[in-house]
XYZ file of C-alpha atoms in Angstrom:
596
model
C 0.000 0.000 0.000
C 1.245 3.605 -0.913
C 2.677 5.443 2.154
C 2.826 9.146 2.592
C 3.070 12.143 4.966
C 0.481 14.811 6.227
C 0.573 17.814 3.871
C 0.588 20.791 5.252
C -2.210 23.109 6.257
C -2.548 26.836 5.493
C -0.142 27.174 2.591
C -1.082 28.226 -1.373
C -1.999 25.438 -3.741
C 1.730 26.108 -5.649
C 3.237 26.109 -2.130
C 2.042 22.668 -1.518
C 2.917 21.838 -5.125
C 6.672 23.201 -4.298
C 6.592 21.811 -0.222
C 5.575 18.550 -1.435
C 8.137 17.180 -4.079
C 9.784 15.189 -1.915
C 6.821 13.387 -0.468
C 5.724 12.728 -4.099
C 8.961 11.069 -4.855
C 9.122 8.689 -1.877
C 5.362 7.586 -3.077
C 6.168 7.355 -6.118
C 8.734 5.290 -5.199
C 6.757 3.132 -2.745
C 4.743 2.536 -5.992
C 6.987 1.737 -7.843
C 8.007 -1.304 -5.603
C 4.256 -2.566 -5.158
C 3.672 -2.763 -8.579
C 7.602 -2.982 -10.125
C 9.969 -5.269 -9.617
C 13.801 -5.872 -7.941
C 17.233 -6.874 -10.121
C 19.335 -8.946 -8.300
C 22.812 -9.660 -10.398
C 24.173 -12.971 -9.875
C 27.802 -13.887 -9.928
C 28.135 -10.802 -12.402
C 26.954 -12.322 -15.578
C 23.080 -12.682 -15.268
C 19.758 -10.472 -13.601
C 16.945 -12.444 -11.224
C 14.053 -10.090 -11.677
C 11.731 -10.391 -9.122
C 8.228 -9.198 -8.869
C 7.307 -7.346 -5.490
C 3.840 -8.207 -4.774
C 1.442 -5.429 -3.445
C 0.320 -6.068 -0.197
C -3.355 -6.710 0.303
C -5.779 -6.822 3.221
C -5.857 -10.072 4.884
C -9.292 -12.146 4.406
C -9.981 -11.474 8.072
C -9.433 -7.479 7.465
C -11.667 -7.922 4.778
C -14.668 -9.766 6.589
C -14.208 -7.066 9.608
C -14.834 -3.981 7.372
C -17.929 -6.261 5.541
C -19.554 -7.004 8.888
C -19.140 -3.233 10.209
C -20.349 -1.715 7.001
C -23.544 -3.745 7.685
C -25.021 -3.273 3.979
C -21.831 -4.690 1.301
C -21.216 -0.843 1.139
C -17.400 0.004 -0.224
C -17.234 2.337 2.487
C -17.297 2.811 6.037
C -18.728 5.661 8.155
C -17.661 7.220 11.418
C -20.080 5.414 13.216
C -19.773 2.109 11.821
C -16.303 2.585 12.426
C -16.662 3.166 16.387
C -18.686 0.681 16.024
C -16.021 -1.607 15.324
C -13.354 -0.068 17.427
C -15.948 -0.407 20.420
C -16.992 -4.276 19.041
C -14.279 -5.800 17.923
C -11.344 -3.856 19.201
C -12.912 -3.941 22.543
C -12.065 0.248 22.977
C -15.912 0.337 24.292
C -14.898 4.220 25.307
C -14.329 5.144 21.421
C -16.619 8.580 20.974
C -18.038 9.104 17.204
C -15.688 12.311 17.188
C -12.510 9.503 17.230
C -13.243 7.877 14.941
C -13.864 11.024 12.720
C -10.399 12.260 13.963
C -9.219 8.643 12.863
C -10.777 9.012 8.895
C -9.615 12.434 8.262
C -6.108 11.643 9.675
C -6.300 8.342 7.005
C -7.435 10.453 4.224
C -4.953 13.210 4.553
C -2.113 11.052 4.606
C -3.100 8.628 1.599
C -4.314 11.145 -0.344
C -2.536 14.733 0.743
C -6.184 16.407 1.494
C -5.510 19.177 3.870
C -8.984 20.359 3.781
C -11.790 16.835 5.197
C -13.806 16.635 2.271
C -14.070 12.672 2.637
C -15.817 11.480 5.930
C -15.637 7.722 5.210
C -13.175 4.915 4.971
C -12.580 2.598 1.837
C -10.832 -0.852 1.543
C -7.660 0.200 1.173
C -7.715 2.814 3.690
C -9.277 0.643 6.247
C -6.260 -1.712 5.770
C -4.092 1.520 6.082
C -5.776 2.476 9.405
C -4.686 -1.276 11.027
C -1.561 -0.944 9.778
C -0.208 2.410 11.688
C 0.815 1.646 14.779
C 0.346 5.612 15.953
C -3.297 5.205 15.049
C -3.510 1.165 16.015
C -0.564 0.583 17.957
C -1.068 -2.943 20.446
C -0.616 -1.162 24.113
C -2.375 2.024 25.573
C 0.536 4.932 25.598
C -0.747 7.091 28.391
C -0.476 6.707 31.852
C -3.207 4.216 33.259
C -1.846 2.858 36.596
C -2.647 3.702 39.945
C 0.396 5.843 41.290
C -0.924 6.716 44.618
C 0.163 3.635 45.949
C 3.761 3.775 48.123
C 6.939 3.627 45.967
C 7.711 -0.335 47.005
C 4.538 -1.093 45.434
C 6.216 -0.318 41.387
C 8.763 -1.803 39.296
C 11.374 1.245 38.880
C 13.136 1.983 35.449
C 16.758 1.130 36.488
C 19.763 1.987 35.483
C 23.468 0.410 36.197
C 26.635 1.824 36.162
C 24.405 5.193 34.202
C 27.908 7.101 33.079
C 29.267 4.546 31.149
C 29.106 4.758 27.264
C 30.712 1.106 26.855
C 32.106 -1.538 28.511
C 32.929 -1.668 32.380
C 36.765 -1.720 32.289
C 38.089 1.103 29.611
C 35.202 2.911 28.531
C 34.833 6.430 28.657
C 32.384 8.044 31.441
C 30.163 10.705 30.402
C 27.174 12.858 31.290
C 25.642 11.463 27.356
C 24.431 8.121 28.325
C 23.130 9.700 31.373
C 21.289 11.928 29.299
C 20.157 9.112 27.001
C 18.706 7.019 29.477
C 16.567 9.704 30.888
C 15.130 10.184 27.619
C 14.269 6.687 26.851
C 11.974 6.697 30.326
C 14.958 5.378 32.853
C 13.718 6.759 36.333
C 16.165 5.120 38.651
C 20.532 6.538 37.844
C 23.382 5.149 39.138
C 27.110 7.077 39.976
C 29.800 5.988 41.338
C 31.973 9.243 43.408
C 35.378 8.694 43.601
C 37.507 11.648 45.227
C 40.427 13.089 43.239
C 42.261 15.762 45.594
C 39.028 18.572 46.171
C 37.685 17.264 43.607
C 34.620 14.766 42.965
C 34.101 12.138 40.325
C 32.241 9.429 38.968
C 33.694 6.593 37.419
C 33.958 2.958 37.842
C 36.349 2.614 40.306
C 39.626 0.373 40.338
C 39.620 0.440 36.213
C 40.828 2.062 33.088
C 37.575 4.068 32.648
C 37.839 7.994 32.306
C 36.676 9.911 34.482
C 33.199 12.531 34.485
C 32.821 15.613 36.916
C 29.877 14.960 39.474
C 28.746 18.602 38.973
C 28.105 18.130 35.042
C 26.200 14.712 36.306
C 23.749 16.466 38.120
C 23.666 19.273 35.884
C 22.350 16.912 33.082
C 20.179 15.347 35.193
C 18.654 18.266 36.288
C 17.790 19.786 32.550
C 16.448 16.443 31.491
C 14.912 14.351 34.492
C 11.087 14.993 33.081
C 11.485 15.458 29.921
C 10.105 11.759 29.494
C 8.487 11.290 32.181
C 6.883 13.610 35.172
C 7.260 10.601 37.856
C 10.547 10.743 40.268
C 13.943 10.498 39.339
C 16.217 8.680 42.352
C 19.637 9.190 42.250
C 21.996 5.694 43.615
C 25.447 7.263 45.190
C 27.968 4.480 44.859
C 29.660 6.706 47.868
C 33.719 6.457 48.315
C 34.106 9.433 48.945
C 35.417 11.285 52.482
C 33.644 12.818 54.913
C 34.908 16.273 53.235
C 33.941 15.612 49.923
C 30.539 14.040 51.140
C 29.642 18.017 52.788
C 31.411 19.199 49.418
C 28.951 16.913 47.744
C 25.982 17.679 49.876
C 26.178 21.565 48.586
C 26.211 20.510 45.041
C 23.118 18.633 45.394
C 21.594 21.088 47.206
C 22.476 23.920 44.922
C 21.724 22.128 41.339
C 18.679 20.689 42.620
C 16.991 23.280 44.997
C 13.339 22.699 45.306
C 13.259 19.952 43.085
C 15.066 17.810 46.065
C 12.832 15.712 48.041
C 14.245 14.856 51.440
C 11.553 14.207 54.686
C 12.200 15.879 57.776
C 12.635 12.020 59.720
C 13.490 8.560 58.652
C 10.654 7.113 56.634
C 8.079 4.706 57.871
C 6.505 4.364 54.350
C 7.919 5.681 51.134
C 5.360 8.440 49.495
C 3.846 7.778 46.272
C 4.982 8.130 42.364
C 1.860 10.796 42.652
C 2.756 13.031 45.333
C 6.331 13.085 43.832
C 6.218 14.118 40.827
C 8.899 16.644 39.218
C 10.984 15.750 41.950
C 14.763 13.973 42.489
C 15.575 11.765 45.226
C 18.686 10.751 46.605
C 19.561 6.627 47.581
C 22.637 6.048 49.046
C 23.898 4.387 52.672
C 23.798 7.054 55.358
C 27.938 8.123 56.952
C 27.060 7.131 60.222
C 29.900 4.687 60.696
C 32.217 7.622 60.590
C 30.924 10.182 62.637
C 30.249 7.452 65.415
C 34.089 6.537 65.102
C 34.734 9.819 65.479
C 32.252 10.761 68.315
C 34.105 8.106 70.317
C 37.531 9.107 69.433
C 36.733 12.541 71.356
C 34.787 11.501 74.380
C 38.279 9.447 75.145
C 40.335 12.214 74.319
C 38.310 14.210 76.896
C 39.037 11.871 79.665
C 42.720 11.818 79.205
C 44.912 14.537 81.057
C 45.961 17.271 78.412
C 49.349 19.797 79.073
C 48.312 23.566 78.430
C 50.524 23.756 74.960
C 48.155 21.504 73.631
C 45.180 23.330 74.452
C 44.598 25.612 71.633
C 45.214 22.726 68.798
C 42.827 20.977 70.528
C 40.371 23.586 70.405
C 40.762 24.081 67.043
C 40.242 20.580 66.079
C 36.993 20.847 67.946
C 35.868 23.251 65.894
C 37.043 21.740 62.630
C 35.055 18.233 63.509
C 31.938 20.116 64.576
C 31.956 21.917 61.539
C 32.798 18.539 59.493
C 30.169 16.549 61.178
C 27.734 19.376 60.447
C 28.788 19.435 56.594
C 28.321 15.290 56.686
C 24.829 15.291 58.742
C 23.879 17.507 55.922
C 24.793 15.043 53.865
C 22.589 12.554 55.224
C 19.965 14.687 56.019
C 19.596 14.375 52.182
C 19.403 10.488 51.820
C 15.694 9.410 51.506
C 15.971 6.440 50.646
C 18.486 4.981 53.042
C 20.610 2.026 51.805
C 23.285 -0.203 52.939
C 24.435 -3.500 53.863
C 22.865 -6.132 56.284
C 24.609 -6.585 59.767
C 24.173 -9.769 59.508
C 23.512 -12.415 56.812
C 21.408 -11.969 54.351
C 18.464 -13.898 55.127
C 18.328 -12.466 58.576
C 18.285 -9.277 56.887
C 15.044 -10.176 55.112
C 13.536 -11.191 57.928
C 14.524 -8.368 60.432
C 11.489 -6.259 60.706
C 12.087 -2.211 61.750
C 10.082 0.746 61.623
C 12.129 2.455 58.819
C 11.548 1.498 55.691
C 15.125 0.954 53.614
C 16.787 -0.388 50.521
C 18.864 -3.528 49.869
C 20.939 -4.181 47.100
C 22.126 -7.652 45.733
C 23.761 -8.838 43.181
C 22.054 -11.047 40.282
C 24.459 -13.758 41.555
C 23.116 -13.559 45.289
C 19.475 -13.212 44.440
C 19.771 -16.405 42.582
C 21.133 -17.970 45.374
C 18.653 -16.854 47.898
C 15.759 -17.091 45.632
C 16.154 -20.822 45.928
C 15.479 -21.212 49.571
C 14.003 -17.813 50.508
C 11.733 -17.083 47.968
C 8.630 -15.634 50.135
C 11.203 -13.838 52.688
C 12.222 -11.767 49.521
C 8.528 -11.121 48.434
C 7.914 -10.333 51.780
C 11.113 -7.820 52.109
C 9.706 -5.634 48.866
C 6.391 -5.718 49.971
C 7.432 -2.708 52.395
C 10.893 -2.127 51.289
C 13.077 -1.474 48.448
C 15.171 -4.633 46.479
C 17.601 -3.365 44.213
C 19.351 -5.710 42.203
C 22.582 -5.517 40.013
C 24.522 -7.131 37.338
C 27.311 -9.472 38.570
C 30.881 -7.765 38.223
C 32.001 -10.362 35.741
C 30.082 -8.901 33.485
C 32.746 -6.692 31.911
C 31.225 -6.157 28.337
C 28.144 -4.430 30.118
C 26.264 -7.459 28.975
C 22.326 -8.150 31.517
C 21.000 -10.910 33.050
C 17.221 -12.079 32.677
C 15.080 -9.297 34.804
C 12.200 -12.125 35.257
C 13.583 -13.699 38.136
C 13.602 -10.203 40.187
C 10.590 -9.223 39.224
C 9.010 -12.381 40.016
C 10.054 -11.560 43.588
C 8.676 -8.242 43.644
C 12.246 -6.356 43.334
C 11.623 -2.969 42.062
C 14.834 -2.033 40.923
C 16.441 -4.257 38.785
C 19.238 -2.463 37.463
C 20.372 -2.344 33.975
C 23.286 -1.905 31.696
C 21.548 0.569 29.479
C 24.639 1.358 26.664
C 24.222 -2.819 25.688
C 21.949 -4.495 23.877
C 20.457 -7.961 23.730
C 17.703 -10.426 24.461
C 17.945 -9.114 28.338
C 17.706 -5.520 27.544
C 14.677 -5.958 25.048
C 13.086 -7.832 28.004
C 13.731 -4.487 30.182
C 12.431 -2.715 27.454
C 9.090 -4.396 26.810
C 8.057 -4.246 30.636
C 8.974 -0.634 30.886
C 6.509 0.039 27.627
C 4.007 -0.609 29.692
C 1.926 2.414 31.571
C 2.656 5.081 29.000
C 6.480 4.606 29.341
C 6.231 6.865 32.505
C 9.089 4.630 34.247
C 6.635 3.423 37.161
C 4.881 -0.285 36.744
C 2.385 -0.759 39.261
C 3.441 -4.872 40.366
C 0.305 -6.902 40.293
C -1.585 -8.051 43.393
C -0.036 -11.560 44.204
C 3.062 -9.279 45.203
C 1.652 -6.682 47.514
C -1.461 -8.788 49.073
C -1.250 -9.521 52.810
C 1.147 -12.195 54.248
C -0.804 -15.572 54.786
C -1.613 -15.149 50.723
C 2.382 -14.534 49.835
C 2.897 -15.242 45.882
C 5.197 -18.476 46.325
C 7.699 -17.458 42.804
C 8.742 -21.468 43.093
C 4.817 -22.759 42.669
C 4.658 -24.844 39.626
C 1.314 -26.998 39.734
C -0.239 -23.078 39.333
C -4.200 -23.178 37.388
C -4.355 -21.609 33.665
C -5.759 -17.691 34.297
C -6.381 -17.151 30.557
C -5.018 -18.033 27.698
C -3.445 -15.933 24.633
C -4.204 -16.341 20.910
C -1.959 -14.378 18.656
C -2.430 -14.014 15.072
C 0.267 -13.096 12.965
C -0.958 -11.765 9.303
C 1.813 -10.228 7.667
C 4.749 -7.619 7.480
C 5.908 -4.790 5.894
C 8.274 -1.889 5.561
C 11.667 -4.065 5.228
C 11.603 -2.578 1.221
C 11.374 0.940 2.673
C 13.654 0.715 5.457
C 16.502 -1.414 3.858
C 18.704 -1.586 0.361
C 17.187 -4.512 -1.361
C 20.805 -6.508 -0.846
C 20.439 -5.725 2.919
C 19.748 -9.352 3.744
C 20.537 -11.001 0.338
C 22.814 -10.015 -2.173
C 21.026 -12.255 -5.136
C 17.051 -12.613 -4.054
C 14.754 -10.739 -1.614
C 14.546 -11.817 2.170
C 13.522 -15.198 3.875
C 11.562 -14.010 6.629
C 10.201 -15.583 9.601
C 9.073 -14.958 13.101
C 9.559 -16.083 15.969
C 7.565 -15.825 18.986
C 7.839 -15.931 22.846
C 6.427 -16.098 26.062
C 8.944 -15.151 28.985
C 7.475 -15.026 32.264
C 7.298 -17.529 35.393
C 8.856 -20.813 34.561
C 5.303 -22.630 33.818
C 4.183 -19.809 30.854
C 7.932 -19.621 29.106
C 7.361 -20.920 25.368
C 8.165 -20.656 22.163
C 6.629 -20.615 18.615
C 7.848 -20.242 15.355
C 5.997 -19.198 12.188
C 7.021 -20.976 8.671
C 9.542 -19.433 5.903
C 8.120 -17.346 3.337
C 10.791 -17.294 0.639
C 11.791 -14.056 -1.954
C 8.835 -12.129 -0.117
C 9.486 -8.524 1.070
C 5.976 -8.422 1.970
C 5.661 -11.650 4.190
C 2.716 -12.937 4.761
C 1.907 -16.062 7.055
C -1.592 -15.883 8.493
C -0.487 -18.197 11.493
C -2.141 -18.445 14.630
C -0.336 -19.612 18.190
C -2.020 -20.043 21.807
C -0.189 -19.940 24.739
C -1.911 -20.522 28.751
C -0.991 -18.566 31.623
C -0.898 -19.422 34.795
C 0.421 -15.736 36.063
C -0.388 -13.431 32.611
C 0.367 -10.494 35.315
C 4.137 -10.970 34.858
C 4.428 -11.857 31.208
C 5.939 -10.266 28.397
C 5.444 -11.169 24.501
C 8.797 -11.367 22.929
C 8.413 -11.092 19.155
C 11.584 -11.270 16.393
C 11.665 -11.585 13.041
C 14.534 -12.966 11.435
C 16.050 -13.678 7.606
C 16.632 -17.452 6.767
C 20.246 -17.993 5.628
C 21.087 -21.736 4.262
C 24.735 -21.222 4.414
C 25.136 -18.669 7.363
C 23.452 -17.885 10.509
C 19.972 -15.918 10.051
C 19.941 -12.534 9.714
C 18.395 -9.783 11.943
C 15.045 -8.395 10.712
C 13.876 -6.513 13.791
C 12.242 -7.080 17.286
C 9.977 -5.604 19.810
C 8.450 -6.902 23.412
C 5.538 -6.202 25.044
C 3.955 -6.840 28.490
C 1.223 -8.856 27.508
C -1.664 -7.323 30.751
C -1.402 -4.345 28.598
C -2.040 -5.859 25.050
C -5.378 -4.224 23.260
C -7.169 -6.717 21.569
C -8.363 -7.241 18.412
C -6.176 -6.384 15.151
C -2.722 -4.245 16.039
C -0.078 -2.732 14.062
C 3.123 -3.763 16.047
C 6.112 -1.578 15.092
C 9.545 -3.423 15.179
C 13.132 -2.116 16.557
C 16.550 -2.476 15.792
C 18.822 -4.389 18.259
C 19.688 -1.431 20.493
C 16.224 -0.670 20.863
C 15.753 1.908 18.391
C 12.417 1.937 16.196
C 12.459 1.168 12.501
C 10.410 3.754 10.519
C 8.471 1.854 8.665
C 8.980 -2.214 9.152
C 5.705 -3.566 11.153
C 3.857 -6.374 11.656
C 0.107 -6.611 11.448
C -1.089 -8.996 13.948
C -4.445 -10.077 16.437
C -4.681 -10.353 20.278
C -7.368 -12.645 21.646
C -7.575 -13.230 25.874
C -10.004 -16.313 26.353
């Protein structure tokens, strides 16, 4: 089908003549390929023409718009159109004036009308409608969750190691990937202060990266914390530094941040809500206790030894220069909300240990693993109330991520992230964090925040089906547009398949796999796949098409994930990414969504 962009509105009919060459060109190209064909030169002595097919409504597209149109008519009205969106898309809050907004949007771009002189919907742009994932896109993109709720109640967009633009040994540390990650929705960032003389730094210490200045952290975080997202931004201190950099440090925040700083009067008993704290930053970090109580005890038994008069007045004056340092540090922890830190004890007495103030724990992929196995509702229990934070292993020197499900099967909020990487993890992180508008806050579902004698047991295997999920994969498009025709072969177009997954709790992780549709830039398979749940609350739909090579391993032909409790049913356009993440601009998939 012919693709195009919105003319403008309010210019001169030679103006939009003049404004809209370029637009012309690209559709005259995208004709061109629907109705033309490709050259492929083999071995340099022969063409393969091939013939690109024009891609056509599915059957099922084409019984939908005759069962809405009621009468066989070639066209559909405003009203027969909510009529389906409320029907069969199950969007039962669609108003008439939608779906009018909906047919002059179609109509302008297919056919460069600025002025709505059509109020109906043919065939083809019907088909064009389903197939523009702005207009049709598979999961809601505004904010829909409740955020009232205390902050241990949401998984937290998190970020690892956030000033890294590469690997964790020799990379380079900026204030960029920062930037970057607050963009793309991340709500939780990670630095690591190092002192250098007077001087504070982040960087990942005991390695060969280079260093970034804390102030021109903050700074960046500061001029782009919201401009994703209104919900809170915490800030993780990786703290080395001493107690006179940590008043030093205290000023900084103070002074970048200035009302936007959250920080409660006392120790907190419950952590506020996403709600109440929105536009503002929050500090994590453990609290410098340890030193001042060293200190504090240093003194008293300095007091109680006998002291000669000529070292009275040094004494004095080191009175005066701890008071003023263990003002400058109390400062410091005056600003720690959320206070962190390391268990006393072992770990699992940690979990257990039950205290007024509410905290956060950190642990590493390695240890939750390992704790997981025999303490599985102690954890579930911990992050009902408290904070889990949980990080890569160190090993992991190419900034490479583990599988988030685990974590997040055990309520953990943060799981933290390598952002700069890419891979199946990261897509993973990305598909959960789709959900709720992108805001960075996931509300967790019920069987991790109900009361204790009804604890969510992440082990449980013999667990009933809740529902089960039909997916319907029609076809895709937008490779031709979005690729040289040699991309994936040099000698014929592409080999595409799809595959398809369910990764959630061990009982709903599965697999499908659609056939091979051979020399086809315009795939279509018309496959359906069920797959039961037993907890659909914590599942994500993995989807990745790939290119079938005989002689070398498949190529990449895009991805995308999606947390399937926030799938809209019915037929979806379902835009697909690159491998970092990054959206294609044309390459979907059209596809269905059934819960039964």
């Amino acid at each position: 089908m012919k693709k195009s962009k919105k003319s403008q509105k309010g210019v001169t009919s030679k103006d939009k003549n003049k404004g809209m060459g370029k637009e012309k060109e690209r559709e005259k190209k995208s004709s061109s390929l629907e109705s033309g064909s490709y050259n492929y030169k083999m071995f340099s002595f022969f063409n393969r023409k091939f013939k690109i097919n024009e891609v056509e409504p599915p059957s099922d597209v084409n019984k939908a718009f005759s069962l809405f149109t009621e009468d066989g008519s070639t066209h559909m009205t405003a009203e027969q159109l909510r009529r389906f969106m409320a029907v069969h898309q199950c969007e039962v809050s669609t108003r008439l004036e939608d779906a009018q907004n909906i047919i002059e949007q179609v109509v302008n771009r297919r056919h460069h009308i600025t002025k709505f002189a059509r109020h109906t919907l043919n065939i083809e742009d019907f088909f064009y409608f389903l197939l523009s994932d702005d207009l049709n896109g598979p999961i809601r993109t505004q904010v829909h969750h409740d955020m009232s709720a205390p902050l241990s109640h949401y998984f937290i967009y998190t970020g690892h190691n956030s000033y890294l633009t590469g690997n964790q040994l020799s990379s380079d540390c900026s204030e960029v990937p920062i930037i970057k990650a607050l963009q793309n929705g991340v709500r939780v960032i990670e630095l690591d202060l190092w002192p250098s003389k007077d001087e504070i730094l982040v960087l990942h210490g005991r390695t060969l990266t280079t260093p970034v200045s804390f102030i021109q952290c903050l700074t960046s975080i500061k001029e782009y914390a919201f401009v994703s997202s209104p919900y809170p931004v915490i800030i993780t201190l990786e703290d080395h530094l001493t107690p006179e950099l940590q008043a030093k440090a205290a000023d900084m925040i103070t002074q970048t941040f200035e009302t936007m700083l959250y920080y409660p009067e006392s120790d907190l008993t419950e952590f506020p809500s996403p709600e109440s704290l929105k536009y503002r930053i929050m500090i994590s970090t453990k609290p410098p206790k340890e030193y001042l109580e060293v200190r504090s005890k240093d003194a008293s038994e300095d007091e109680s030894s006998p002291k000669d008069d000529s070292d009275a007045s040094e004494s004095d004056q080191e009175d005066e220069d701890f008071k003023s340092l263990q003002a400058g540090v109390s400062g410091y922890k005056r600003l720690i909300t959320i206070h962190a830190g390391k268990p006393k004890g072992s770990l699992k007495t940690a979990l257990k240990e039950v205290t007024d103030q509410v905290r956060r724990l950190s642990l590493s992929e390695h240890q939750l693993e390992k704790l997981a196995g025999s303490h599985g509702l102690d954890i579930v229990r911990f992050t009902q109330r408290n904070i889990l934070r949980v990080y890569p292993k160190g090993t992991r020197f190419t900034s490479s991520n583990y599988k988030p499900t685990i974590g997040w099967m055990h309520g953990a909020q943060m799981v933290a992230f390598n952002m700069q990487g890419y891979g199946k993890s990261l897509w993973l992180m990305h598909g959960m964090f789709r959900a709720n508008g992108g805001c960075g806050y996931v509300i967790k579902p019920d069987i991790l925040t109900r009361s204790a004698d009804e604890l969510f047991d992440p082990k449980a295997t013999l667990l009933p089906v809740q529902k089960t999920l039909k997916v319907k994969i029609y076809m895709g498009d937008g490779w031709r547009l979005d690729f040289k025709h040699t991309h994936f072969d040099a000698y014929s177009p592409p080999d595409f398949y799809t595959k398809i997954f369910i990764v959630g709790v061990p009982a709903d992780e599965a697999k499908k796999k659609t056939k091979i549709i051979e020399d086809d830039w315009c795939p279509v398979w018309d496959e359906e796949f069920s797959f039961p749940l037993t907890v659909p609350e914590l599942a994500l739909l993995r989807i990745e098409v790939r290119e079938y090579d005989i002689s070398e391993k498949d190529d990449f032909g895009g991805q995308t994930c999606l947390p399937v409790p926030e799938l809209r049913t019915g037929f979806r356009s379902v835009p697909l990414h690159d491998k970092k993440g990054v959206k294609h601009k044309n390459v979907r998939l059209l596809m269905r969504f059934e819960f039964v």
